[in-house]
Amino acid sequence: MAQKMMLYWGSGSPPCWRLMIALEEKKLQGYKHKHLSFDKKEHQCEEVKALNPRVQLPTFKHGDLVVNESFAACLYLESAFKSQGARLIPEDPAEQALVYQRMFETDNLQQKMYDVAYYEWFVPEGERHESALKRNKETLVAELKLWDGYLEKMGKGSFLAGKDFTMADVVCFPVIAYFPRFHCPKEKCPRLMEYYEMVKDRPSIKASWPPHWLENPEGPDTLKNL
């Protein structure tokens, strides 16, 4: 079945990475894939344009079905291959609700991290306002504290939505992985960093680790002064 799948992806992209983790968890190794460079704008190739009107990655095709939003593609894989590999969405409605809650909260964490990182990367130094950067950092620290509280409440050794690895972890881990890579101080999110250390060696995550992170394990110190 995996041979009928095609994934266009970019290294280090959280949406691409989460879909690759889901494919590994559902035992769908052997799918066709094409690694495209964002820096070289290879993702704007005609192959992607023909499948994805937004010309974004991931672009995912299974037979004649095209699913380009990473959350939708991950949920599709769980539904289509429910009895294969890891069960990523629990049966219990209350447990499902928590998984979905953490999944969709991931966008908040990711956007607040981007607000800090992108401000320093892309706003020219002469146009920066310290008050804006300070506000972005304070908002991100508050978000990290919130996630730390979630893990604290569930207890040591817990995953993001309970005792089992679920779609919440599939979706959120690629975002969380940026915090140690960007040298976020551990004291800002100690529980989240404990979670990172617990999950980073999971086979599905190791198998899909961004290639350029393997080549350059040390990322920029963007969050050093958070």
PDB file of C-alpha atoms in Angstrom:
ATOM      1  CA  MET A   1       0.000   0.000   0.000  1.00  0.00           C
ATOM      2  CA  ALA A   2       2.799   2.441   0.829  1.00  0.00           C
ATOM      3  CA  GLN A   3       4.174   2.075  -2.710  1.00  0.00           C
ATOM      4  CA  LYS A   4       1.102   3.992  -3.941  1.00  0.00           C
ATOM      5  CA  MET A   5       2.043   6.993  -1.787  1.00  0.00           C
ATOM      6  CA  MET A   6       4.131   9.984  -2.823  1.00  0.00           C
ATOM      7  CA  LEU A   7       5.396  12.657  -0.418  1.00  0.00           C
ATOM      8  CA  TYR A   8       7.099  15.907  -1.388  1.00  0.00           C
ATOM      9  CA  TRP A   9       8.850  17.292   1.683  1.00  0.00           C
ATOM     10  CA  GLY A  10      11.444  19.713   3.002  1.00  0.00           C
ATOM     11  CA  SER A  11      13.968  19.107   5.771  1.00  0.00           C
ATOM     12  CA  GLY A  12      13.133  20.697   9.124  1.00  0.00           C
ATOM     13  CA  SER A  13       9.587  21.709   8.203  1.00  0.00           C
ATOM     14  CA  PRO A  14       7.330  20.768  11.163  1.00  0.00           C
ATOM     15  CA  PRO A  15       4.360  20.018   8.864  1.00  0.00           C
ATOM     16  CA  CYS A  16       6.501  17.698   6.731  1.00  0.00           C
ATOM     17  CA  TRP A  17       8.152  16.084   9.722  1.00  0.00           C
ATOM     18  CA  ARG A  18       4.868  15.290  11.495  1.00  0.00           C
ATOM     19  CA  LEU A  19       3.533  13.545   8.392  1.00  0.00           C
ATOM     20  CA  MET A  20       6.730  11.492   8.134  1.00  0.00           C
ATOM     21  CA  ILE A  21       6.412  10.502  11.813  1.00  0.00           C
ATOM     22  CA  ALA A  22       2.811   9.430  11.179  1.00  0.00           C
ATOM     23  CA  LEU A  23       3.883   7.310   8.202  1.00  0.00           C
ATOM     24  CA  GLU A  24       6.519   5.606  10.352  1.00  0.00           C
ATOM     25  CA  GLU A  25       4.091   5.029  13.230  1.00  0.00           C
ATOM     26  CA  LYS A  26       1.550   3.450  10.878  1.00  0.00           C
ATOM     27  CA  LYS A  27       4.222   1.109   9.480  1.00  0.00           C
ATOM     28  CA  LEU A  28       3.989   2.642   6.013  1.00  0.00           C
ATOM     29  CA  GLN A  29       7.690   2.620   5.234  1.00  0.00           C
ATOM     30  CA  GLY A  30       8.524   2.248   1.561  1.00  0.00           C
ATOM     31  CA  TYR A  31       6.453   5.185   0.335  1.00  0.00           C
ATOM     32  CA  LYS A  32       7.879   7.208  -2.547  1.00  0.00           C
ATOM     33  CA  HIS A  33       9.201  10.629  -1.636  1.00  0.00           C
ATOM     34  CA  LYS A  34      11.081  13.613  -2.997  1.00  0.00           C
ATOM     35  CA  HIS A  35      13.216  15.844  -0.782  1.00  0.00           C
ATOM     36  CA  LEU A  36      13.036  19.450  -1.986  1.00  0.00           C
ATOM     37  CA  SER A  37      15.140  22.424  -0.893  1.00  0.00           C
ATOM     38  CA  PHE A  38      13.325  25.502   0.408  1.00  0.00           C
ATOM     39  CA  ASP A  39      16.476  27.602  -0.016  1.00  0.00           C
ATOM     40  CA  LYS A  40      16.671  26.690  -3.714  1.00  0.00           C
ATOM     41  CA  LYS A  41      12.885  27.116  -4.081  1.00  0.00           C
ATOM     42  CA  GLU A  42      12.641  23.558  -5.356  1.00  0.00           C
ATOM     43  CA  HIS A  43       9.230  23.253  -3.672  1.00  0.00           C
ATOM     44  CA  GLN A  44       7.888  25.581  -6.369  1.00  0.00           C
ATOM     45  CA  CYS A  45       8.487  22.936  -9.025  1.00  0.00           C
ATOM     46  CA  GLU A  46       5.807  21.964 -11.537  1.00  0.00           C
ATOM     47  CA  GLU A  47       5.223  18.591  -9.830  1.00  0.00           C
ATOM     48  CA  VAL A  48       4.135  20.319  -6.639  1.00  0.00           C
ATOM     49  CA  LYS A  49       2.176  23.045  -8.450  1.00  0.00           C
ATOM     50  CA  ALA A  50       0.137  20.383 -10.229  1.00  0.00           C
ATOM     51  CA  LEU A  51      -0.977  18.892  -6.891  1.00  0.00           C
ATOM     52  CA  ASN A  52      -0.957  21.779  -4.442  1.00  0.00           C
ATOM     53  CA  PRO A  53      -2.437  25.162  -5.439  1.00  0.00           C
ATOM     54  CA  ARG A  54      -0.628  26.843  -2.534  1.00  0.00           C
ATOM     55  CA  VAL A  55       2.700  25.398  -3.706  1.00  0.00           C
ATOM     56  CA  GLN A  56       3.591  24.348  -0.166  1.00  0.00           C
ATOM     57  CA  LEU A  57       5.096  21.320   1.509  1.00  0.00           C
ATOM     58  CA  PRO A  58       4.153  18.718   2.456  1.00  0.00           C
ATOM     59  CA  THR A  59       2.329  17.673  -0.664  1.00  0.00           C
ATOM     60  CA  PHE A  60       1.016  14.141  -0.220  1.00  0.00           C
ATOM     61  CA  LYS A  61      -0.634  11.784  -2.704  1.00  0.00           C
ATOM     62  CA  HIS A  62      -2.070   8.315  -2.087  1.00  0.00           C
ATOM     63  CA  GLY A  63      -3.296   6.762  -5.284  1.00  0.00           C
ATOM     64  CA  ASP A  64      -5.624   9.396  -6.755  1.00  0.00           C
ATOM     65  CA  LEU A  65      -6.176  11.144  -3.415  1.00  0.00           C
ATOM     66  CA  VAL A  66      -4.231  14.326  -2.692  1.00  0.00           C
ATOM     67  CA  VAL A  67      -4.043  15.635   0.900  1.00  0.00           C
ATOM     68  CA  ASN A  68      -1.844  18.682   1.392  1.00  0.00           C
ATOM     69  CA  GLU A  69      -2.596  19.930   4.907  1.00  0.00           C
ATOM     70  CA  SER A  70      -0.395  18.065   7.383  1.00  0.00           C
ATOM     71  CA  PHE A  71      -3.055  17.705  10.101  1.00  0.00           C
ATOM     72  CA  ALA A  72      -5.528  16.344   7.547  1.00  0.00           C
ATOM     73  CA  ALA A  73      -2.960  13.946   6.078  1.00  0.00           C
ATOM     74  CA  CYS A  74      -2.018  12.602   9.517  1.00  0.00           C
ATOM     75  CA  LEU A  75      -5.657  12.062  10.452  1.00  0.00           C
ATOM     76  CA  TYR A  76      -6.290  10.425   7.074  1.00  0.00           C
ATOM     77  CA  LEU A  77      -3.495   7.923   7.690  1.00  0.00           C
ATOM     78  CA  GLU A  78      -4.906   7.063  11.114  1.00  0.00           C
ATOM     79  CA  SER A  79      -8.379   6.548   9.675  1.00  0.00           C
ATOM     80  CA  ALA A  80      -7.299   4.615   6.579  1.00  0.00           C
ATOM     81  CA  PHE A  81      -4.856   2.373   8.478  1.00  0.00           C
ATOM     82  CA  LYS A  82      -6.498   2.215  11.892  1.00  0.00           C
ATOM     83  CA  SER A  83      -5.565  -1.425  12.512  1.00  0.00           C
ATOM     84  CA  GLN A  84      -1.966  -1.005  11.319  1.00  0.00           C
ATOM     85  CA  GLY A  85       0.950   0.199  13.420  1.00  0.00           C
ATOM     86  CA  ALA A  86       0.431   2.396  16.476  1.00  0.00           C
ATOM     87  CA  ARG A  87      -3.049   3.512  17.478  1.00  0.00           C
ATOM     88  CA  LEU A  88      -2.734   7.296  17.432  1.00  0.00           C
ATOM     89  CA  ILE A  89      -6.326   8.335  18.207  1.00  0.00           C
ATOM     90  CA  PRO A  90      -7.847   6.621  21.278  1.00  0.00           C
ATOM     91  CA  GLU A  91     -11.370   5.165  21.297  1.00  0.00           C
ATOM     92  CA  ASP A  92     -12.577   6.942  24.434  1.00  0.00           C
ATOM     93  CA  PRO A  93     -14.304  10.260  23.526  1.00  0.00           C
ATOM     94  CA  ALA A  94     -12.795  12.144  26.468  1.00  0.00           C
ATOM     95  CA  GLU A  95      -9.305  10.920  25.583  1.00  0.00           C
ATOM     96  CA  GLN A  96      -9.932  11.804  21.943  1.00  0.00           C
ATOM     97  CA  ALA A  97     -10.939  15.316  22.963  1.00  0.00           C
ATOM     98  CA  LEU A  98      -7.655  15.863  24.814  1.00  0.00           C
ATOM     99  CA  VAL A  99      -5.633  14.550  21.858  1.00  0.00           C
ATOM    100  CA  TYR A 100      -7.444  16.902  19.468  1.00  0.00           C
ATOM    101  CA  GLN A 101      -7.078  19.799  21.903  1.00  0.00           C
ATOM    102  CA  ARG A 102      -3.297  19.374  22.134  1.00  0.00           C
ATOM    103  CA  MET A 103      -3.030  18.852  18.373  1.00  0.00           C
ATOM    104  CA  PHE A 104      -4.702  22.111  17.487  1.00  0.00           C
ATOM    105  CA  GLU A 105      -2.996  24.013  20.307  1.00  0.00           C
ATOM    106  CA  THR A 106       0.271  23.209  18.556  1.00  0.00           C
ATOM    107  CA  ASP A 107      -0.376  26.078  16.153  1.00  0.00           C
ATOM    108  CA  ASN A 108      -0.265  28.519  19.087  1.00  0.00           C
ATOM    109  CA  LEU A 109       3.109  27.248  20.265  1.00  0.00           C
ATOM    110  CA  GLN A 110       4.542  27.233  16.757  1.00  0.00           C
ATOM    111  CA  GLN A 111       3.333  30.731  15.879  1.00  0.00           C
ATOM    112  CA  LYS A 112       4.637  32.263  19.104  1.00  0.00           C
ATOM    113  CA  MET A 113       8.030  30.644  18.520  1.00  0.00           C
ATOM    114  CA  TYR A 114       8.061  31.952  14.941  1.00  0.00           C
ATOM    115  CA  ASP A 115       7.124  35.455  16.134  1.00  0.00           C
ATOM    116  CA  VAL A 116      10.352  35.601  18.141  1.00  0.00           C
ATOM    117  CA  ALA A 117      12.605  33.799  15.647  1.00  0.00           C
ATOM    118  CA  TYR A 118      11.365  35.567  12.534  1.00  0.00           C
ATOM    119  CA  TYR A 119      11.532  38.999  14.142  1.00  0.00           C
ATOM    120  CA  GLU A 120      15.263  38.617  14.685  1.00  0.00           C
ATOM    121  CA  TRP A 121      15.871  36.910  11.339  1.00  0.00           C
ATOM    122  CA  PHE A 122      13.848  38.993   8.929  1.00  0.00           C
ATOM    123  CA  VAL A 123      13.208  42.438  10.433  1.00  0.00           C
ATOM    124  CA  PRO A 124      16.115  44.747   9.525  1.00  0.00           C
ATOM    125  CA  GLU A 125      17.990  45.905  12.605  1.00  0.00           C
ATOM    126  CA  GLY A 126      17.113  49.539  12.016  1.00  0.00           C
ATOM    127  CA  GLU A 127      13.400  48.722  11.900  1.00  0.00           C
ATOM    128  CA  ARG A 128      13.261  46.652  15.069  1.00  0.00           C
ATOM    129  CA  HIS A 129      11.442  47.854  18.149  1.00  0.00           C
ATOM    130  CA  GLU A 130      12.645  46.454  21.441  1.00  0.00           C
ATOM    131  CA  SER A 131       9.144  46.703  22.891  1.00  0.00           C
ATOM    132  CA  ALA A 132       7.759  44.447  20.137  1.00  0.00           C
ATOM    133  CA  LEU A 133      10.505  41.861  20.596  1.00  0.00           C
ATOM    134  CA  LYS A 134      10.071  41.979  24.382  1.00  0.00           C
ATOM    135  CA  ARG A 135       6.320  41.455  24.003  1.00  0.00           C
ATOM    136  CA  ASN A 136       6.853  38.514  21.634  1.00  0.00           C
ATOM    137  CA  LYS A 137       9.295  36.897  24.056  1.00  0.00           C
ATOM    138  CA  GLU A 138       6.979  37.353  27.031  1.00  0.00           C
ATOM    139  CA  THR A 139       4.098  35.811  25.070  1.00  0.00           C
ATOM    140  CA  LEU A 140       6.242  32.831  24.099  1.00  0.00           C
ATOM    141  CA  VAL A 141       7.452  32.306  27.680  1.00  0.00           C
ATOM    142  CA  ALA A 142       3.829  32.317  28.854  1.00  0.00           C
ATOM    143  CA  GLU A 143       2.948  29.708  26.224  1.00  0.00           C
ATOM    144  CA  LEU A 144       5.851  27.497  27.284  1.00  0.00           C
ATOM    145  CA  LYS A 145       4.733  27.784  30.902  1.00  0.00           C
ATOM    146  CA  LEU A 146       1.270  26.641  29.845  1.00  0.00           C
ATOM    147  CA  TRP A 147       2.622  23.510  28.146  1.00  0.00           C
ATOM    148  CA  ASP A 148       4.894  22.827  31.100  1.00  0.00           C
ATOM    149  CA  GLY A 149       1.797  22.950  33.281  1.00  0.00           C
ATOM    150  CA  TYR A 150       0.039  20.391  31.126  1.00  0.00           C
ATOM    151  CA  LEU A 151       2.903  17.926  31.545  1.00  0.00           C
ATOM    152  CA  GLU A 152       3.267  18.675  35.257  1.00  0.00           C
ATOM    153  CA  LYS A 153      -0.410  17.916  35.808  1.00  0.00           C
ATOM    154  CA  MET A 154      -0.207  14.575  33.977  1.00  0.00           C
ATOM    155  CA  GLY A 155       2.875  13.418  35.864  1.00  0.00           C
ATOM    156  CA  LYS A 156       6.429  12.420  35.111  1.00  0.00           C
ATOM    157  CA  GLY A 157       6.870  10.240  32.017  1.00  0.00           C
ATOM    158  CA  SER A 158       3.624  11.350  30.430  1.00  0.00           C
ATOM    159  CA  PHE A 159       3.169  12.090  26.765  1.00  0.00           C
ATOM    160  CA  LEU A 160       1.318  15.236  25.672  1.00  0.00           C
ATOM    161  CA  ALA A 161      -2.167  13.742  26.039  1.00  0.00           C
ATOM    162  CA  GLY A 162      -1.630  10.987  28.588  1.00  0.00           C
ATOM    163  CA  LYS A 163       0.304   7.792  29.164  1.00  0.00           C
ATOM    164  CA  ASP A 164       0.331   6.760  25.488  1.00  0.00           C
ATOM    165  CA  PHE A 165       2.049   8.250  22.436  1.00  0.00           C
ATOM    166  CA  THR A 166      -0.743   9.728  20.291  1.00  0.00           C
ATOM    167  CA  MET A 167      -1.384  11.995  17.342  1.00  0.00           C
ATOM    168  CA  ALA A 168      -0.835  14.933  19.698  1.00  0.00           C
ATOM    169  CA  ASP A 169       2.820  13.888  19.980  1.00  0.00           C
ATOM    170  CA  VAL A 170       3.097  13.233  16.242  1.00  0.00           C
ATOM    171  CA  VAL A 171       1.876  16.749  15.499  1.00  0.00           C
ATOM    172  CA  CYS A 172       3.618  18.698  18.249  1.00  0.00           C
ATOM    173  CA  PHE A 173       7.030  17.076  18.671  1.00  0.00           C
ATOM    174  CA  PRO A 174       8.493  18.675  15.492  1.00  0.00           C
ATOM    175  CA  VAL A 175       7.670  22.094  16.955  1.00  0.00           C
ATOM    176  CA  ILE A 176       8.984  21.267  20.432  1.00  0.00           C
ATOM    177  CA  ALA A 177      12.237  20.017  18.882  1.00  0.00           C
ATOM    178  CA  TYR A 178      13.032  23.559  17.771  1.00  0.00           C
ATOM    179  CA  PHE A 179      13.382  24.822  21.335  1.00  0.00           C
ATOM    180  CA  PRO A 180      16.543  22.888  22.251  1.00  0.00           C
ATOM    181  CA  ARG A 181      17.845  23.400  18.715  1.00  0.00           C
ATOM    182  CA  PHE A 182      17.451  27.161  19.104  1.00  0.00           C
ATOM    183  CA  HIS A 183      19.084  26.994  22.575  1.00  0.00           C
ATOM    184  CA  CYS A 184      16.017  27.896  24.599  1.00  0.00           C
ATOM    185  CA  PRO A 185      17.070  27.969  28.293  1.00  0.00           C
ATOM    186  CA  LYS A 186      15.886  24.770  29.958  1.00  0.00           C
ATOM    187  CA  GLU A 187      14.614  26.656  32.980  1.00  0.00           C
ATOM    188  CA  LYS A 188      11.960  28.297  30.771  1.00  0.00           C
ATOM    189  CA  CYS A 189      10.307  24.940  30.074  1.00  0.00           C
ATOM    190  CA  PRO A 190      11.884  22.141  32.169  1.00  0.00           C
ATOM    191  CA  ARG A 191       8.964  19.699  31.772  1.00  0.00           C
ATOM    192  CA  LEU A 192       8.838  20.230  28.032  1.00  0.00           C
ATOM    193  CA  MET A 193      12.568  19.545  27.796  1.00  0.00           C
ATOM    194  CA  GLU A 194      12.168  16.362  29.867  1.00  0.00           C
ATOM    195  CA  TYR A 195       9.488  15.319  27.394  1.00  0.00           C
ATOM    196  CA  TYR A 196      11.805  16.116  24.468  1.00  0.00           C
ATOM    197  CA  GLU A 197      14.573  13.941  25.916  1.00  0.00           C
ATOM    198  CA  MET A 198      12.107  11.104  26.497  1.00  0.00           C
ATOM    199  CA  VAL A 199      10.640  11.148  22.976  1.00  0.00           C
ATOM    200  CA  LYS A 200      13.523  12.128  20.682  1.00  0.00           C
ATOM    201  CA  ASP A 201      14.892   8.593  20.416  1.00  0.00           C
ATOM    202  CA  ARG A 202      11.557   6.994  19.522  1.00  0.00           C
ATOM    203  CA  PRO A 203      12.142   4.954  16.305  1.00  0.00           C
ATOM    204  CA  SER A 204       9.622   6.906  14.214  1.00  0.00           C
ATOM    205  CA  ILE A 205      11.238  10.194  15.181  1.00  0.00           C
ATOM    206  CA  LYS A 206      14.817   9.035  14.684  1.00  0.00           C
ATOM    207  CA  ALA A 207      13.888   7.583  11.273  1.00  0.00           C
ATOM    208  CA  SER A 208      12.430  10.920  10.151  1.00  0.00           C
ATOM    209  CA  TRP A 209      14.939  13.288  11.799  1.00  0.00           C
ATOM    210  CA  PRO A 210      15.678  16.267   9.494  1.00  0.00           C
ATOM    211  CA  PRO A 211      18.739  15.409   7.364  1.00  0.00           C
ATOM    212  CA  HIS A 212      20.265  18.857   7.681  1.00  0.00           C
ATOM    213  CA  TRP A 213      19.978  18.615  11.486  1.00  0.00           C
ATOM    214  CA  LEU A 214      22.023  15.422  11.335  1.00  0.00           C
ATOM    215  CA  GLU A 215      24.648  17.235   9.267  1.00  0.00           C
ATOM    216  CA  ASN A 216      24.601  20.296  11.557  1.00  0.00           C
ATOM    217  CA  PRO A 217      23.410  19.265  15.037  1.00  0.00           C
ATOM    218  CA  GLU A 218      23.900  22.762  16.465  1.00  0.00           C
ATOM    219  CA  GLY A 219      21.232  25.246  15.444  1.00  0.00           C
ATOM    220  CA  PRO A 220      21.312  29.061  15.819  1.00  0.00           C
ATOM    221  CA  ASP A 221      21.048  30.524  19.326  1.00  0.00           C
ATOM    222  CA  THR A 222      17.845  32.385  18.434  1.00  0.00           C
ATOM    223  CA  LEU A 223      16.116  31.701  21.749  1.00  0.00           C
ATOM    224  CA  LYS A 224      19.192  31.941  23.983  1.00  0.00           C
ATOM    225  CA  ASN A 225      18.009  35.160  25.596  1.00  0.00           C
ATOM    226  CA  LEU A 226      14.367  34.225  25.924  1.00  0.00           C
TER     227      LEU A 226
END
